Short mmCIF file of C-alpha atoms and ligand atoms in Angstrom, two decimals:
data_model
loop_
_atom_site.label_atom_id
_atom_site.label_comp_id
_atom_site.label_asym_id
_atom_site.label_seq_id
_atom_site.Cartn_x
_atom_site.Cartn_y
_atom_site.Cartn_z
CA MET A 494 -20.44 39.20 -84.38
CA ARG A 495 -21.12 37.74 -80.97
CA LEU A 496 -23.00 39.57 -78.26
CA LEU A 497 -23.74 38.59 -74.66
CA PHE A 498 -26.66 40.18 -72.88
CA ILE A 499 -26.78 39.82 -69.09
CA GLY A 500 -30.10 39.93 -67.19
CA ASP A 501 -30.68 42.27 -64.22
CA ILE A 502 -27.60 42.35 -61.97
CA VAL A 503 -28.80 42.17 -58.35
CA GLY A 504 -26.62 43.65 -55.59
CA GLN A 505 -23.13 42.63 -54.56
CA PRO A 506 -23.63 38.93 -55.47
CA GLY A 507 -24.68 39.98 -58.98
CA ARG A 508 -21.68 42.27 -59.38
CA ARG A 509 -19.44 39.46 -58.13
CA ALA A 510 -20.87 37.14 -60.81
CA VAL A 511 -19.98 39.72 -63.47
CA THR A 512 -16.45 40.23 -62.17
CA GLU A 513 -15.76 36.50 -61.83
CA LEU A 514 -17.49 35.17 -64.95
CA VAL A 515 -17.53 37.79 -67.71
CA PRO A 516 -13.78 37.71 -68.53
CA GLY A 517 -13.97 33.91 -69.03
CA LEU A 518 -17.19 34.15 -71.04
CA ARG A 519 -15.64 36.83 -73.27
CA GLU A 520 -12.80 34.48 -74.05
CA ARG A 521 -14.76 31.22 -74.36
CA HIS A 522 -17.39 32.67 -76.70
CA ARG A 523 -15.07 35.16 -78.42
CA LEU A 524 -17.49 37.96 -77.55
CA ASP A 525 -17.37 41.29 -79.36
CA LEU A 526 -19.80 43.08 -77.09
CA VAL A 527 -21.31 42.61 -73.62
CA VAL A 528 -24.47 44.47 -72.58
CA ALA A 529 -25.95 44.15 -69.07
CA ASN A 530 -29.05 45.41 -67.28
CA GLY A 531 -27.84 47.16 -64.11
CA GLU A 532 -31.08 48.49 -62.60
CA ASN A 533 -30.73 46.41 -59.39
CA SER A 534 -26.96 46.56 -59.01
CA ALA A 535 -26.91 48.85 -55.92
CA GLY A 536 -28.21 46.81 -52.96
CA GLY A 537 -30.95 45.44 -55.23
CA SER A 538 -32.41 48.89 -55.98
CA GLY A 539 -31.03 51.23 -58.58
CA ILE A 540 -27.49 51.90 -59.73
CA THR A 541 -24.67 54.17 -58.56
CA VAL A 542 -21.48 55.48 -60.14
CA GLY A 543 -19.59 52.88 -58.08
CA THR A 544 -21.68 49.85 -59.02
CA ALA A 545 -21.68 50.89 -62.68
CA GLY A 546 -17.88 51.24 -62.50
CA GLU A 547 -17.56 47.74 -61.07
CA ILE A 548 -19.74 46.31 -63.87
CA PHE A 549 -17.75 48.13 -66.58
CA SER A 550 -14.47 46.93 -65.03
CA GLY A 551 -15.77 43.36 -65.14
CA GLY A 552 -15.93 43.56 -68.93
CA VAL A 553 -19.37 44.98 -69.69
CA ASP A 554 -19.47 47.54 -72.50
CA VAL A 555 -22.95 49.05 -72.13
CA ILE A 556 -25.38 49.12 -69.17
CA THR A 557 -29.17 49.30 -69.58
CA SER A 558 -31.78 49.94 -66.89
CA GLY A 559 -35.50 49.95 -66.12
CA ASP A 560 -38.15 50.89 -63.56
CA HIS A 561 -35.63 50.96 -60.66
CA LEU A 562 -33.68 53.68 -62.49
CA TRP A 563 -34.37 56.44 -59.93
CA ASP A 564 -33.86 54.44 -56.70
CA GLN A 565 -30.38 55.93 -56.09
CA LYS A 566 -30.00 59.73 -56.38
CA GLU A 567 -26.50 59.32 -57.82
CA VAL A 568 -27.99 57.95 -61.01
CA THR A 569 -28.28 61.54 -62.26
CA GLN A 570 -24.49 61.58 -62.62
CA LEU A 571 -24.65 58.52 -64.87
CA LEU A 572 -27.56 59.96 -66.84
CA ASP A 573 -25.73 63.26 -67.38
CA GLN A 574 -22.20 62.00 -68.01
CA GLU A 575 -21.92 58.30 -68.88
CA PRO A 576 -22.16 57.59 -72.64
CA ARG A 577 -22.21 53.81 -71.94
CA PHE A 578 -25.37 54.02 -69.80
CA VAL A 579 -28.91 53.99 -71.21
CA ARG A 580 -32.32 54.36 -69.60
CA PRO A 581 -35.71 53.43 -71.06
CA MET A 582 -36.22 55.79 -74.01
CA ASN A 583 -39.96 56.23 -73.55
CA TYR A 584 -39.81 58.96 -70.91
CA PRO A 585 -41.23 62.36 -71.84
CA PRO A 586 -38.90 64.73 -73.72
CA GLY A 587 -36.51 66.66 -71.46
CA VAL A 588 -35.85 63.86 -68.94
CA PRO A 589 -32.07 63.49 -68.37
CA GLY A 590 -30.17 60.66 -70.01
CA GLN A 591 -30.36 58.75 -73.28
CA GLY A 592 -32.51 55.86 -74.46
CA SER A 593 -30.00 54.51 -76.95
CA THR A 594 -26.28 54.55 -77.56
CA LEU A 595 -23.84 53.47 -80.26
CA PHE A 596 -21.07 50.99 -79.41
CA LYS A 597 -18.04 51.26 -81.65
CA ALA A 598 -15.06 48.91 -81.62
CA GLU A 599 -12.19 48.56 -84.06
CA GLY A 600 -12.91 46.28 -86.99
CA LEU A 601 -16.63 46.07 -86.22
CA PRO A 602 -19.65 47.93 -87.56
CA ALA A 603 -21.39 50.21 -85.05
CA VAL A 604 -23.91 48.49 -82.78
CA ALA A 605 -26.91 50.39 -81.43
CA ILE A 606 -28.31 49.49 -78.00
CA LEU A 607 -31.88 50.64 -77.32
CA ASN A 608 -33.67 50.42 -73.95
CA LEU A 609 -37.47 50.59 -73.62
CA GLN A 610 -39.93 50.01 -70.77
CA GLY A 611 -43.34 48.35 -70.93
CA ARG A 612 -46.60 49.83 -69.67
CA THR A 613 -48.48 46.71 -68.59
CA PHE A 614 -48.40 46.25 -64.75
CA LEU A 615 -45.78 49.03 -64.56
CA PRO A 616 -45.94 52.80 -63.88
CA PRO A 617 -47.19 55.01 -66.76
CA MET A 618 -44.71 55.77 -69.52
CA ASP A 619 -44.88 57.10 -73.07
CA ASP A 620 -45.82 54.51 -75.71
CA PRO A 621 -42.86 52.10 -76.14
CA PHE A 622 -44.20 50.86 -79.49
CA ARG A 623 -44.35 54.28 -81.13
CA THR A 624 -41.05 55.26 -79.48
CA ALA A 625 -39.41 52.08 -80.81
CA LEU A 626 -40.62 52.63 -84.38
CA GLY A 627 -39.29 56.19 -84.51
CA GLU A 628 -35.96 55.42 -82.86
CA VAL A 629 -35.27 52.24 -84.87
CA GLU A 630 -35.91 54.15 -88.10
CA ARG A 631 -33.45 56.82 -86.95
CA LEU A 632 -30.81 54.29 -85.81
CA ARG A 633 -31.04 52.31 -89.07
CA ARG A 634 -29.70 55.34 -90.94
CA THR A 635 -26.44 54.61 -89.02
CA THR A 636 -26.42 50.83 -88.48
CA GLN A 637 -28.44 47.68 -89.11
CA ILE A 638 -27.14 46.05 -85.96
CA ILE A 639 -29.55 47.01 -83.21
CA PHE A 640 -30.02 45.32 -79.84
CA VAL A 641 -33.15 46.09 -77.77
CA ASP A 642 -33.54 45.51 -74.00
CA PHE A 643 -37.31 45.69 -73.44
CA HIS A 644 -37.85 46.04 -69.68
CA ALA A 645 -41.41 44.85 -69.20
CA GLU A 646 -43.61 42.62 -67.07
CA ALA A 647 -46.06 41.07 -69.54
CA THR A 648 -44.89 38.42 -71.98
CA SER A 649 -47.60 39.52 -74.45
CA GLU A 650 -46.26 43.08 -74.53
CA LYS A 651 -42.69 41.82 -75.04
CA ILE A 652 -43.62 39.41 -77.84
CA ALA A 653 -45.82 42.00 -79.56
CA LEU A 654 -43.10 44.66 -79.56
CA ALA A 655 -40.50 42.18 -80.80
CA ARG A 656 -42.83 40.91 -83.55
CA MET A 657 -43.45 44.51 -84.62
CA LEU A 658 -39.69 45.07 -84.91
CA ASP A 659 -38.98 41.74 -86.68
CA GLY A 660 -36.62 42.42 -89.56
CA GLN A 661 -35.80 45.90 -88.27
CA VAL A 662 -33.54 44.98 -85.33
CA SER A 663 -31.07 42.16 -84.61
CA ALA A 664 -32.49 41.11 -81.25
CA VAL A 665 -35.10 41.93 -78.64
CA VAL A 666 -34.44 40.47 -75.19
CA GLY A 667 -36.73 41.14 -72.24
CA THR A 668 -35.77 41.98 -68.67
CA HIS A 669 -37.55 42.89 -65.39
CA THR A 670 -39.31 39.68 -64.31
CA HIS A 671 -35.99 38.14 -63.12
CA VAL A 672 -37.29 34.76 -64.35
CA GLN A 673 -35.55 33.34 -67.41
CA THR A 674 -37.97 32.12 -70.07
CA ALA A 675 -37.45 29.17 -72.44
CA ASP A 676 -38.81 30.75 -75.63
CA GLU A 677 -35.60 31.80 -77.39
CA GLN A 678 -36.15 31.87 -81.13
CA ILE A 679 -35.41 33.73 -84.35
CA PHE A 680 -38.44 35.29 -86.02
CA PRO A 681 -38.95 34.99 -89.84
CA GLY A 682 -37.51 38.48 -90.50
CA GLY A 683 -34.26 37.65 -88.68
CA THR A 684 -34.84 39.17 -85.23
CA ALA A 685 -33.70 37.04 -82.27
CA PHE A 686 -36.02 37.02 -79.29
CA LEU A 687 -36.18 35.89 -75.65
CA SER A 688 -39.05 37.04 -73.39
CA ASP A 689 -36.81 37.36 -70.34
CA ALA A 690 -33.08 36.98 -69.78
CA GLY A 691 -33.49 36.13 -66.07
CA PHE A 692 -31.33 37.76 -63.39
CA THR A 693 -27.72 37.72 -62.27
CA GLY A 694 -27.38 37.25 -58.53
CA PRO A 695 -28.45 34.95 -55.70
CA HIS A 696 -31.08 32.42 -56.79
CA GLU A 697 -31.72 30.96 -53.32
CA SER A 698 -34.15 33.85 -52.97
CA VAL A 699 -37.34 35.46 -54.26
CA LEU A 700 -36.12 37.24 -57.41
CA GLY A 701 -32.80 38.00 -55.66
CA ARG A 702 -34.23 39.13 -52.29
CA GLU A 703 -34.24 37.29 -48.94
CA ILE A 704 -37.01 34.72 -48.91
CA GLU A 705 -38.43 35.32 -45.40
CA SER A 706 -39.04 39.06 -45.78
CA VAL A 707 -40.90 38.59 -49.07
CA ILE A 708 -43.07 35.84 -47.55
CA GLN A 709 -43.81 38.18 -44.60
CA ARG A 710 -44.84 40.92 -46.99
CA PHE A 711 -47.32 38.64 -48.76
CA CYS A 712 -48.63 37.15 -45.50
CA THR A 713 -49.05 40.39 -43.55
CA ASN A 714 -49.37 43.17 -46.17
CA THR A 715 -46.88 45.21 -44.14
CA PRO A 716 -43.72 46.92 -45.43
CA GLN A 717 -40.57 44.81 -45.08
CA LYS A 718 -36.93 45.47 -45.73
CA PHE A 719 -36.01 43.28 -48.69
CA GLY A 720 -32.36 42.39 -48.17
CA VAL A 721 -30.35 40.95 -51.04
CA ALA A 722 -30.04 37.17 -50.62
CA ARG A 723 -26.71 35.31 -50.75
CA GLY A 724 -26.97 31.74 -51.93
CA ARG A 725 -26.48 30.05 -55.31
CA ILE A 726 -25.22 32.88 -57.50
CA LEU A 727 -25.95 32.59 -61.22
CA LEU A 728 -25.14 34.80 -64.18
CA GLN A 729 -28.11 34.62 -66.56
CA GLY A 730 -28.60 36.05 -70.00
CA ALA A 731 -28.47 35.30 -73.69
CA LEU A 732 -25.79 34.87 -76.35
CA VAL A 733 -26.68 36.24 -79.76
CA ASN A 734 -24.79 35.74 -83.03
CA ILE A 735 -25.43 38.45 -85.59
CA ASP A 736 -24.56 38.65 -89.28
CA GLU A 737 -22.46 41.81 -89.50
CA LYS A 738 -23.48 42.56 -93.08
CA THR A 739 -27.26 42.27 -92.76
CA GLY A 740 -27.86 42.77 -89.02
CA ARG A 741 -29.91 39.54 -88.99
CA ALA A 742 -29.54 37.18 -86.03
CA GLN A 743 -28.04 33.77 -86.76
CA ALA A 744 -28.46 32.17 -83.34
CA ILE A 745 -29.67 32.88 -79.82
CA ALA A 746 -28.97 30.76 -76.74
CA ARG A 747 -29.88 31.19 -73.08
CA ILE A 748 -27.10 30.99 -70.53
CA SER A 749 -27.19 30.38 -66.77
CA GLU A 750 -23.67 30.12 -65.35
CA PRO A 751 -22.93 29.37 -61.69
CA VAL A 752 -20.36 31.23 -59.59
CA ILE A 753 -18.39 28.47 -57.90
FE1 FE2 B 1776 -34.86 44.09 -62.14
FE1 FE2 B 1777 -37.44 46.15 -63.29
#
């Protein structure tokens, strides 16, 4: 089966990239499933019912998130009611929402999507490693096809978690840095890996935000309004081919597609 994972969708330009490019990508690559990180889809910060709806309408099946989860109050509606929306699983017990979900389509085995958040250079969270081990064991009673979005800053933490899960999940792809890495590979146990998928939105920017305000912030240490930039919109992510019978990855490829 063929899966496309889309890196952090930033603001209106990012949503536009999804709407304009995903239908064509679905067809060209004969995709069975599209997963996208939507944590920056609302004006660059957080996600709303409306922006999630736009992303789903564009052809995305499941939306993941990360540290910007709580930036829009409306997210509670998604956490409470949307079965196709996941948040990092390693919050304490009792926090609204789900850390994993099962995608089911006709003629395909169930696919589990698991979202985790790193702890290095990010706010405190429960242990993503221990959380991953427990949840993957539970999910494997249902399916061997498991996709993990590990939302984390440090490449070492991402590689370590993916190496720990090698042979237990189909793919681990990182998000959060908004910078696509060139280390796509398949580990010996059959787990596909990419440290970071990059971001979907305006690349004439600093990670999707207007260049000048970010420079001002660094130069003056004063708060600035970080508007979403406009120029050179790219959809970035990774294509993963997975053996339906074993759950092992057969191929992983980075993509970076321009909106023309
Ligand atoms: Fe992000
Ligand atoms: Fe993030």
